[in-house]
Amino acid sequence: MKMMSVTELRAALADALDAVENDAEELVITRAGHEPMVVVSLAEYEALKETDYLLRSPAMAERLRRSIEQDRAGRGTVRELVDPDDESGRGAA
């Protein structure tokens, strides 16, 4: 996780945002007298929100944990993804 002051950010905004995007790493921005802020890509933010949603339910968290254990033990099931808009029935390309 990279940290920089708001003054440093002003001087190198484009480069800082490129680094967040290219390195998939958070950027913490500090300001005197204020809470630090975090910049992440939209994809990373959406993934964090989805994970938070899924783990909020203890039952769902346990189901996910068991599924991960099964997959790591080689007992996972490979399934073909199906596009519901694909009327040919051939699945996703």
Coordinates of N, CA and C in Angstrom, one line a residue:
M1 N 0.9 -1.2 0.0 CA 0.0 0.0 0.0 C 0.9 1.2 0.0
K2 N 0.7 2.1 -1.0 CA 1.5 3.3 -1.1 C 0.8 4.4 -0.4
M3 N 1.6 5.3 0.2 CA 1.1 6.5 0.9 C 1.7 7.7 0.3
M4 N 0.9 8.8 0.2 CA 1.4 10.1 -0.3 C 0.5 11.2 0.3
S5 N 1.1 12.3 0.4 CA 0.3 13.5 0.9 C -0.5 14.0 -0.2
V6 N -1.5 14.8 0.2 CA -2.3 15.5 -0.9 C -1.5 16.4 -1.7
T7 N -0.4 17.0 -1.1 CA 0.5 17.9 -1.9 C 1.2 17.1 -2.9
E8 N 1.7 15.9 -2.5 CA 2.4 15.0 -3.5 C 1.4 14.5 -4.6
L9 N 0.2 14.3 -4.2 CA -0.8 13.8 -5.1 C -1.1 14.9 -6.2
R10 N -1.2 16.1 -5.8 CA -1.4 17.2 -6.7 C -0.3 17.3 -7.8
A11 N 0.9 17.0 -7.3 CA 2.0 17.1 -8.3 C 2.1 16.0 -9.2
A12 N 1.5 14.9 -8.9 CA 1.7 13.7 -9.7 C 0.4 12.9 -9.8
L13 N -0.8 13.5 -10.0 CA -2.1 12.9 -10.0 C -2.2 11.8 -11.0
A14 N -1.9 12.1 -12.3 CA -2.0 11.1 -13.3 C -1.1 9.9 -13.1
D15 N 0.1 10.1 -12.7 CA 1.0 9.0 -12.4 C 0.5 8.1 -11.2
A16 N 0.0 8.8 -10.2 CA -0.5 8.1 -9.0 C -1.7 7.2 -9.4
L17 N -2.6 7.8 -10.2 CA -3.8 7.0 -10.6 C -3.4 5.9 -11.5
D18 N -2.4 6.1 -12.4 CA -1.9 5.0 -13.2 C -1.4 3.9 -12.4
A19 N -0.7 4.2 -11.3 CA -0.1 3.2 -10.5 C -1.2 2.4 -9.8
V20 N -2.2 3.0 -9.3 CA -3.4 2.3 -8.7 C -4.0 1.4 -9.7
E21 N -4.2 1.8 -10.9 CA -4.8 1.0 -11.9 C -3.8 -0.2 -12.3
N22 N -2.6 0.1 -12.6 CA -1.7 -0.9 -13.2 C -1.1 -1.9 -12.1
D23 N -1.0 -1.4 -10.9 CA -0.4 -2.3 -9.9 C -1.5 -2.9 -9.0
A24 N -2.7 -2.5 -9.2 CA -3.8 -3.0 -8.4 C -3.5 -2.9 -6.9
E25 N -3.0 -1.7 -6.6 CA -2.6 -1.5 -5.2 C -3.3 -0.2 -4.7
E26 N -3.6 -0.2 -3.4 CA -4.3 1.0 -2.9 C -3.3 2.1 -2.7
L27 N -3.9 3.3 -2.7 CA -3.1 4.5 -2.5 C -3.8 5.2 -1.3
V28 N -3.0 5.4 -0.3 CA -3.5 6.2 0.9 C -3.1 7.6 0.8
I29 N -4.0 8.5 0.9 CA -3.7 9.9 0.8 C -3.9 10.5 2.2
T30 N -2.8 11.2 2.6 CA -2.9 11.8 3.9 C -3.0 13.3 3.8
R31 N -3.8 13.9 4.8 CA -3.9 15.4 4.9 C -3.8 15.7 6.3
A32 N -3.1 16.8 6.6 CA -2.9 17.2 8.0 C -4.3 17.5 8.6
G33 N -4.6 17.0 9.8 CA -5.8 17.3 10.5 C -7.0 16.6 9.9
H34 N -6.9 15.6 9.0 CA -8.0 14.9 8.4 C -7.7 13.4 8.4
E35 N -8.8 12.6 8.3 CA -8.6 11.2 8.2 C -8.0 10.9 6.8
P36 N -7.1 9.9 6.8 CA -6.5 9.5 5.5 C -7.6 8.9 4.6
M37 N -7.5 9.0 3.3 CA -8.4 8.5 2.3 C -7.7 7.4 1.5
V38 N -8.5 6.5 1.0 CA -7.9 5.4 0.2 C -8.5 5.5 -1.3
V39 N -7.6 5.4 -2.3 CA -8.0 5.3 -3.7 C -7.8 3.9 -4.2
V40 N -8.8 3.3 -4.7 CA -8.7 2.0 -5.4 C -9.4 2.1 -6.7
S41 N -9.1 1.1 -7.6 CA -9.8 1.1 -8.8 C -11.3 0.7 -8.6
L42 N -12.1 1.0 -9.5 CA -13.5 0.7 -9.4 C -13.7 -0.9 -9.3
A43 N -13.0 -1.6 -10.1 CA -13.1 -3.1 -10.1 C -12.7 -3.6 -8.7
E44 N -11.7 -3.1 -8.1 CA -11.2 -3.5 -6.8 C -12.3 -3.2 -5.7
Y45 N -12.9 -2.0 -5.8 CA -13.9 -1.5 -4.9 C -15.1 -2.5 -5.0
E46 N -15.5 -2.8 -6.2 CA -16.7 -3.6 -6.4 C -16.4 -5.0 -5.9
A47 N -15.2 -5.5 -6.1 CA -14.9 -6.8 -5.5 C -14.9 -6.8 -4.0
L48 N -14.4 -5.7 -3.4 CA -14.5 -5.6 -1.9 C -15.9 -5.6 -1.4
K49 N -16.8 -4.8 -2.1 CA -18.2 -4.8 -1.7 C -18.9 -6.1 -1.9
E50 N -18.6 -6.8 -2.9 CA -19.2 -8.2 -3.1 C -18.7 -9.1 -2.0
T51 N -17.4 -9.1 -1.7 CA -16.9 -10.0 -0.7 C -17.6 -9.6 0.7
D52 N -17.7 -8.4 1.0 CA -18.3 -7.9 2.2 C -19.8 -8.4 2.3
Y53 N -20.5 -8.3 1.1 CA -21.9 -8.8 1.1 C -22.0 -10.3 1.3
L54 N -21.1 -11.1 0.7 CA -21.1 -12.5 0.8 C -20.7 -13.0 2.2
L55 N -19.8 -12.3 2.8 CA -19.3 -12.8 4.1 C -20.2 -12.2 5.3
R56 N -21.1 -11.3 5.0 CA -21.9 -10.8 6.0 C -22.8 -11.8 6.7
S57 N -23.2 -12.8 5.9 CA -24.1 -13.9 6.4 C -23.2 -15.0 6.8
P58 N -23.3 -15.4 8.1 CA -22.4 -16.5 8.6 C -22.7 -17.8 7.8
A59 N -23.9 -18.1 7.4 CA -24.2 -19.3 6.7 C -23.5 -19.2 5.3
M60 N -23.5 -18.1 4.6 CA -22.9 -18.0 3.3 C -21.4 -18.1 3.5
A61 N -20.8 -17.4 4.5 CA -19.4 -17.5 4.8 C -18.9 -18.9 5.0
E62 N -19.7 -19.7 5.7 CA -19.4 -21.1 6.0 C -19.5 -21.9 4.7
R63 N -20.5 -21.6 3.9 CA -20.6 -22.4 2.6 C -19.4 -22.1 1.7
L64 N -19.0 -20.8 1.6 CA -17.9 -20.5 0.8 C -16.6 -21.1 1.3
R65 N -16.4 -21.1 2.6 CA -15.2 -21.8 3.2 C -15.2 -23.3 2.9
R66 N -16.3 -23.9 3.0 CA -16.4 -25.4 2.7 C -16.1 -25.6 1.2
S67 N -16.6 -24.8 0.4 CA -16.4 -24.9 -1.1 C -14.9 -24.7 -1.4
I68 N -14.3 -23.7 -0.8 CA -12.8 -23.5 -1.0 C -12.0 -24.7 -0.6
E69 N -12.4 -25.3 0.6 CA -11.7 -26.5 1.1 C -11.9 -27.6 0.1
Q70 N -13.1 -27.9 -0.4 CA -13.3 -28.9 -1.3 C -12.5 -28.8 -2.6
D71 N -12.5 -27.6 -3.1 CA -11.7 -27.3 -4.3 C -10.2 -27.6 -4.1
R72 N -9.7 -27.1 -3.0 CA -8.3 -27.3 -2.7 C -7.9 -28.7 -2.5
A73 N -8.9 -29.5 -2.0 CA -8.7 -31.0 -1.8 C -8.9 -31.7 -3.1
G74 N -9.2 -31.0 -4.2 CA -9.4 -31.7 -5.5 C -10.7 -32.3 -5.7
R75 N -11.7 -31.9 -4.9 CA -13.1 -32.4 -5.0 C -14.0 -31.4 -5.6
G76 N -13.4 -30.4 -6.3 CA -14.3 -29.4 -7.0 C -14.9 -30.0 -8.2
T77 N -15.9 -29.3 -8.7 CA -16.6 -29.7 -9.9 C -16.5 -28.6 -11.0
V78 N -16.0 -29.0 -12.2 CA -15.9 -28.1 -13.3 C -17.2 -28.0 -14.0
R79 N -17.7 -26.9 -14.2 CA -19.0 -26.7 -14.9 C -18.8 -25.7 -16.1
E80 N -19.5 -25.9 -17.1 CA -19.5 -25.0 -18.3 C -20.4 -23.8 -17.9
L81 N -19.9 -22.6 -18.2 CA -20.7 -21.4 -18.0 C -21.7 -21.3 -19.1
V82 N -22.9 -21.0 -18.8 CA -24.0 -20.9 -19.8 C -24.5 -19.4 -19.9
D83 N -24.5 -18.9 -21.0 CA -25.0 -17.5 -21.2 C -26.5 -17.6 -21.4
P84 N -27.3 -17.0 -20.5 CA -28.7 -17.1 -20.6 C -29.3 -16.4 -21.9
D85 N -28.5 -15.5 -22.5 CA -29.0 -14.8 -23.7 C -28.6 -15.6 -24.9
D86 N -27.8 -16.7 -24.8 CA -27.4 -17.5 -25.9 C -28.4 -18.5 -26.2
E87 N -29.2 -18.3 -27.3 CA -30.3 -19.2 -27.6 C -29.8 -20.5 -28.3
S88 N -28.5 -20.6 -28.7 CA -28.0 -21.8 -29.3 C -27.8 -22.9 -28.3
G89 N -27.7 -22.6 -27.0 CA -27.5 -23.6 -26.0 C -26.1 -24.1 -25.9
R90 N -25.2 -23.5 -26.7 CA -23.8 -23.9 -26.7 C -22.9 -23.4 -25.5
G91 N -23.5 -22.5 -24.7 CA -22.7 -22.0 -23.6 C -21.9 -20.7 -24.0
A92 N -21.2 -20.3 -23.0 CA -20.4 -19.1 -23.2 C -19.1 -19.4 -24.1
A93 N -18.7 -18.4 -24.8 CA -17.5 -18.6 -25.7 C -16.3 -18.2 -25.0

